[in-house]
Short mmCIF file of C-alpha atoms in Angstrom, two decimals:
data_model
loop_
_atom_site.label_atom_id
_atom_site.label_comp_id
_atom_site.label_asym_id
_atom_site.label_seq_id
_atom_site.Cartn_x
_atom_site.Cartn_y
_atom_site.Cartn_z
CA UNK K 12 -12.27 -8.75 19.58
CA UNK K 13 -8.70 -8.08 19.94
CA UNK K 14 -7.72 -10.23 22.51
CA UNK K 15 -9.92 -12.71 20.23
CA UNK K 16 -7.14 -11.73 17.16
CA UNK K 17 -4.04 -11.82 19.53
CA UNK K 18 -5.16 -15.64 20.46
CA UNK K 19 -4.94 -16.65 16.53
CA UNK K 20 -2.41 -14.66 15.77
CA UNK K 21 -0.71 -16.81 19.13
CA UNK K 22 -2.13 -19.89 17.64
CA UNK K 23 -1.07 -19.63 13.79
CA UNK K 24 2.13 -21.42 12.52
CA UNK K 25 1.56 -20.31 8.60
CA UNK K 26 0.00 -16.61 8.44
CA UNK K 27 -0.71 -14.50 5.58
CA UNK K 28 -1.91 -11.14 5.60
CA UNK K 29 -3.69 -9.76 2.68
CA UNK K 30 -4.06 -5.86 2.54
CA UNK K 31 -5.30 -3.05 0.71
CA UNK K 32 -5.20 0.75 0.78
CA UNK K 33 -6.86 0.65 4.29
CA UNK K 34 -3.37 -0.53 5.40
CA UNK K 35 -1.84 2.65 3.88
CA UNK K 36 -3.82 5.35 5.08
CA UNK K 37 -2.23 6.16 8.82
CA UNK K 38 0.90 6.51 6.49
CA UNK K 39 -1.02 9.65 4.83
CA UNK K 40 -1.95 7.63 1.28
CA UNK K 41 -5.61 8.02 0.51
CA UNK K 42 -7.57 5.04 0.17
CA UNK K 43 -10.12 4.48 -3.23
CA UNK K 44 -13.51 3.64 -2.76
CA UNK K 45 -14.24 5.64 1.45
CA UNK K 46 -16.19 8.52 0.99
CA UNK K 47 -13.26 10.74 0.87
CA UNK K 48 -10.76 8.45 -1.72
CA UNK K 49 -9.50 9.05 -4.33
CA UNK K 50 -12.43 7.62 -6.35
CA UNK K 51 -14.96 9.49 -5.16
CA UNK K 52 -13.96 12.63 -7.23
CA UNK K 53 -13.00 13.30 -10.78
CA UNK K 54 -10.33 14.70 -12.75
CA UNK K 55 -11.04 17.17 -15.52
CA UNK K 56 -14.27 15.52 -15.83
CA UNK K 57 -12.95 11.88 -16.08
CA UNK K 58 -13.19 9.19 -13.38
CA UNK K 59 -10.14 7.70 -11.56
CA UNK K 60 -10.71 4.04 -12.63
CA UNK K 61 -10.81 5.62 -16.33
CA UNK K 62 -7.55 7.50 -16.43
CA UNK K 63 -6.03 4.74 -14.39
CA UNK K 64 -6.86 2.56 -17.58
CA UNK K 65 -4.28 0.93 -20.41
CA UNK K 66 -6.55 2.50 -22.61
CA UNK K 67 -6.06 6.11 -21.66
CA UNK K 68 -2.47 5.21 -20.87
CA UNK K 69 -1.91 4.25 -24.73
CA UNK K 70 -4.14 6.94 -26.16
CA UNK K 71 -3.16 10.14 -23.73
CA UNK K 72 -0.27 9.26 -22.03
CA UNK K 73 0.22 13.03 -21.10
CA UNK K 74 -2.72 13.52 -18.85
CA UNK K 75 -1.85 9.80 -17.61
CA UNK K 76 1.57 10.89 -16.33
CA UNK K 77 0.13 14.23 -14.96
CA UNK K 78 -2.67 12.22 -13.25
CA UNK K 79 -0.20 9.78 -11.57
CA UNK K 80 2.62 11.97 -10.62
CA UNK K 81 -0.14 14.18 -8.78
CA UNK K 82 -2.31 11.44 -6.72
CA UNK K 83 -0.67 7.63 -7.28
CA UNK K 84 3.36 8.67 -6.03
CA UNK K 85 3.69 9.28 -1.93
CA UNK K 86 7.89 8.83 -1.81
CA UNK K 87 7.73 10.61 1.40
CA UNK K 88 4.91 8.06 3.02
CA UNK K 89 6.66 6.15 5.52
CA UNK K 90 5.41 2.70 7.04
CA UNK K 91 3.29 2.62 9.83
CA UNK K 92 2.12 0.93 12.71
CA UNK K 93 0.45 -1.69 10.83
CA UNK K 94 3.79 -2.45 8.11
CA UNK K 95 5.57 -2.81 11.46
CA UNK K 96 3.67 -4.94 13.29
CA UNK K 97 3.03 -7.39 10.24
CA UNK K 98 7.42 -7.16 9.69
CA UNK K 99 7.69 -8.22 13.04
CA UNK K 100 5.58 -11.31 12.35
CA UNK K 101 7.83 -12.18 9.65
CA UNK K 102 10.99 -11.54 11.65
CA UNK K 103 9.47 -14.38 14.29
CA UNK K 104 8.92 -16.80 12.06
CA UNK K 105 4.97 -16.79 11.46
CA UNK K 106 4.28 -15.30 8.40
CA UNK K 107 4.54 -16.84 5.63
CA UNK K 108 4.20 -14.15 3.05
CA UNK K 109 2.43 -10.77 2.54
CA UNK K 110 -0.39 -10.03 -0.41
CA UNK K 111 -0.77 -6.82 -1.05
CA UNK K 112 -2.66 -5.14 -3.80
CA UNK K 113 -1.09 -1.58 -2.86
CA UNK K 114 1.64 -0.04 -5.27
CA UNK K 115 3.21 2.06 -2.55
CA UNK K 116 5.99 -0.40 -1.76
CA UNK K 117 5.92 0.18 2.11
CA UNK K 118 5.83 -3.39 3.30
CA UNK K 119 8.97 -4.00 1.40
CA UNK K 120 10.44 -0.53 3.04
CA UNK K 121 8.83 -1.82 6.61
CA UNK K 122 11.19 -4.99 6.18
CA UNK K 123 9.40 -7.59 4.40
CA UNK K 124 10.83 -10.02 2.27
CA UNK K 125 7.87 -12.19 1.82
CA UNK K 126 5.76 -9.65 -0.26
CA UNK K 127 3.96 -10.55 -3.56
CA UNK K 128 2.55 -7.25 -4.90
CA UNK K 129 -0.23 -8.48 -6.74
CA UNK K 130 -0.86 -4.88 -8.75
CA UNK K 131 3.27 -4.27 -9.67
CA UNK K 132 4.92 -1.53 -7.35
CA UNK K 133 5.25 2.29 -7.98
CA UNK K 134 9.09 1.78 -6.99
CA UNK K 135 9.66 -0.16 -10.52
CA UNK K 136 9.65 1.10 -13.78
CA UNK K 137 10.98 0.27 -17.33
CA UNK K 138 11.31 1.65 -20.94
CA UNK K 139 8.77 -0.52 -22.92
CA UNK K 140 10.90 -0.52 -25.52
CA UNK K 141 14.61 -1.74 -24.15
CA UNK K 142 13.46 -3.04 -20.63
CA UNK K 143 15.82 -0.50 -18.78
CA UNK K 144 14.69 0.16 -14.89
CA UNK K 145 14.24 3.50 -13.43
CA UNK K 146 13.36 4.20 -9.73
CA UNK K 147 10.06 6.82 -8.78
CA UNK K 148 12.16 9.61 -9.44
CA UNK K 149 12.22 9.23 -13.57
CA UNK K 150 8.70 9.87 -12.95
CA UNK K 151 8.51 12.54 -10.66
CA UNK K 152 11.38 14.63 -12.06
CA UNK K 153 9.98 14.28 -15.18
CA UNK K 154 7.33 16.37 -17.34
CA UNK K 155 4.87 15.11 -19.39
CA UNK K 156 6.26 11.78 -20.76
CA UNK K 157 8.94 10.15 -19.31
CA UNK K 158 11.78 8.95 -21.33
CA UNK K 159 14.24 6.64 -21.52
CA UNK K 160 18.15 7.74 -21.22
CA UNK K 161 18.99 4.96 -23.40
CA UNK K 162 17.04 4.57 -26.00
CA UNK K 163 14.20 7.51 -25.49
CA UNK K 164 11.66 5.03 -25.14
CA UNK K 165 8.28 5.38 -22.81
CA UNK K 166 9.40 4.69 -19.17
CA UNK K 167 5.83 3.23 -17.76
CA UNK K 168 5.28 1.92 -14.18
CA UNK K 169 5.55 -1.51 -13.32
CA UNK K 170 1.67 -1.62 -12.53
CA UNK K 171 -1.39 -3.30 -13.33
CA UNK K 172 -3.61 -0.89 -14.59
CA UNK K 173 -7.12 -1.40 -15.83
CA UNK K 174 -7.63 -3.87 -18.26
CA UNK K 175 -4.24 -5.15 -17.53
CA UNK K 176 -3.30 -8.73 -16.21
CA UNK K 177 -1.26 -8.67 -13.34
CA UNK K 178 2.14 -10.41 -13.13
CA UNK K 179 0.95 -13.90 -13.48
CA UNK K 180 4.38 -15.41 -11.79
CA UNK K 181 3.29 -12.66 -8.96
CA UNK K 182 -0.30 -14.28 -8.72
CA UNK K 183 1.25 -18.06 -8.58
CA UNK K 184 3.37 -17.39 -5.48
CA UNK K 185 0.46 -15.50 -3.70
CA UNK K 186 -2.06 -18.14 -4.43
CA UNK K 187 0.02 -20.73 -3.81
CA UNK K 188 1.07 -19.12 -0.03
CA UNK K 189 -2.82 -18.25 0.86
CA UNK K 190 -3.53 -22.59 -0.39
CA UNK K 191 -1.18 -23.08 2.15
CA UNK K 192 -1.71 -20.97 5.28
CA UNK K 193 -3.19 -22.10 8.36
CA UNK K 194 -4.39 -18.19 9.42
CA UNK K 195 -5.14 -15.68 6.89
CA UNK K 196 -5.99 -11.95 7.74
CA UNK K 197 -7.27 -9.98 5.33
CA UNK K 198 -6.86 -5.84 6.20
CA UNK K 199 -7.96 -2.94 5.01
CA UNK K 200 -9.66 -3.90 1.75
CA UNK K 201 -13.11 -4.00 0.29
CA UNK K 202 -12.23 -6.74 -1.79
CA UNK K 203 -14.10 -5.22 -4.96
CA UNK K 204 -11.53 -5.60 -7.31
CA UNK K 205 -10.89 -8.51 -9.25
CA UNK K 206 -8.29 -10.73 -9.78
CA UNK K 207 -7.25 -10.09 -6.15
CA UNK K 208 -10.26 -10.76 -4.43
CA UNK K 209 -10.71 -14.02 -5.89
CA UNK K 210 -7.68 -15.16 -4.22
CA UNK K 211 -9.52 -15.83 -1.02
CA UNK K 212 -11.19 -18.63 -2.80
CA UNK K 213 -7.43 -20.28 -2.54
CA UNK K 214 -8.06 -20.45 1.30
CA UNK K 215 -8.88 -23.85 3.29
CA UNK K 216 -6.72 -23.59 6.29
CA UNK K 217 -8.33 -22.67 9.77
CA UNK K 218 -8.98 -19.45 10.35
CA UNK K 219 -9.91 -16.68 8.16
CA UNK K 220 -10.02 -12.86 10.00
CA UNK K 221 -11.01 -9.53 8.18
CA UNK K 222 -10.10 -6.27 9.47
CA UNK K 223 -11.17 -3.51 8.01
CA UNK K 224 -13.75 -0.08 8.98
CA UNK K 225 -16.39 -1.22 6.41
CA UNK K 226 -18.01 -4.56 5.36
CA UNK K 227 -16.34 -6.91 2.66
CA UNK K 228 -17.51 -9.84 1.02
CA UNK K 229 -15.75 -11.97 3.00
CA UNK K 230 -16.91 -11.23 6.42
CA UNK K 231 -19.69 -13.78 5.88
CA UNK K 232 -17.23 -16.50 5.93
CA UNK K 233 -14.97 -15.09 8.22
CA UNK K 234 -13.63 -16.97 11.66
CA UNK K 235 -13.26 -13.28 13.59
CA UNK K 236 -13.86 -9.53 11.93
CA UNK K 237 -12.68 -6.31 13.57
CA UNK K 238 -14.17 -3.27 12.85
CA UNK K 239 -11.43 -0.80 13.42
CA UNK K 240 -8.20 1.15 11.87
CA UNK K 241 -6.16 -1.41 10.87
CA UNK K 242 -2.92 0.72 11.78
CA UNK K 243 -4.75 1.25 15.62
CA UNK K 244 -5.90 -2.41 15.31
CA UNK K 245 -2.29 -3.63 14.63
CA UNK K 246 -0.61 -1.67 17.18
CA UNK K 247 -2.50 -2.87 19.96
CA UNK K 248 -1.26 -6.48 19.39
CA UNK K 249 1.19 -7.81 20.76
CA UNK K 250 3.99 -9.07 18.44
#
């Protein structure tokens, strides 16, 4: 099945990859929804997806913060073999653009330029009340509620949480580069969470691959799946 991938991969002229937390994972960032993510505990008796919510964010932004500084920021996580690989497909002149729906910023810090991160980026934040950026450290050196300097405003992370739309200029660009691709490989997700995983629907080109260690939705459609770490998986390629 890999020599199978390395011959599209070969054979593509306008490639997208679309990954989830799978991707992340060899880099030491749980995943969600594996037996042993992040979702499948709880957090003084509340669910991940629930304190991960606007909701909760507005109503107790405290245990939000103390939530996400302890299992959503990794600023020591460093790309793997899989961020490289799919770099190095940009640097040659295949890939057209990354969609990612992780927040952990490492295919920009792999190299990437072509990166539409579809659920905002734990790298960017701003005061909701005079726009002012901060980097991951006004969160982590923080306690309870970050501020603003400026105006003392509530610094929030620039991601899509639940019951959030995502960045709809964000969404454009990545539908409009999976329309137009000729390959599209979709790694590491379960494609369970909505919008993202109604993106694929955007696909006609030729070939559609899915690697990932479970089964997704798409794999019933798909030209080639691989079973398989998707860092391993990548680093056996040649590219």
């Amino acid at each position: 099945m890999k020599a199978e991938l390395q011959s599209i991969i070969d054979a593509s002229r306008r490639l997208v990859v679309f990954t989830g937390a799978g991707v992340s994972t060899a880099s030491g960032i749980p995943d969600f929804r594996s037996a042993g993510g992040l979702y499948a505990g709880e957090w003084e008796g509340l669910s991940p997806e629930m304190i991960l919510s606007h909701s909760f964010f507005c109503l107790h932004p405290e245990r939000f913060f103390a939530f996400y500084r302890a299992h959503m920021l990794h600023p020591d996580a460093e790309p793997n073999a899989a961020h490289r690989a799919i770099f190095r497909l940009e640097r040659a002149g295949k890939l057209r653009g990354v969609v990612t729906q992780n927040i952990d910023g490492l295919h920009k810090r792999a190299g990437n330029r072509l990166v539409y991160e579809v659920h905002g980026s734990a790298w960017e934040n701003y005061c909701m009340d005079c726009n002012a950026f901060y980097g991951p450290e006004k969160i982590l050196n923080s306690d309870g509620i970050p501020r603003c300097d400026r105006c003392g405003g509530v610094v929030k992370p620039w991601v899509t949480l639940y019951g959030e739309a995502p960045d709809k200029y964000t969404v454009m660009g990545a539908c409009r580069e999976i329309s137009n691709c000729d390959t599209l490989i979709v790694a590491g997700t379960s494609l369970s969470v909505e919008p993202a995983a109604s993106m694929l629907d955007y696909f006609h080109g030729k070939r559609l691959v899915v690697v990932n260690n479970e089964k997704t939705p798409a794999d019933r459609r798909a030209t080639l799946v691989v079973r398989g770490d998707v860092a391993e998986v990548f680093e056996s390629l040649d590219i």
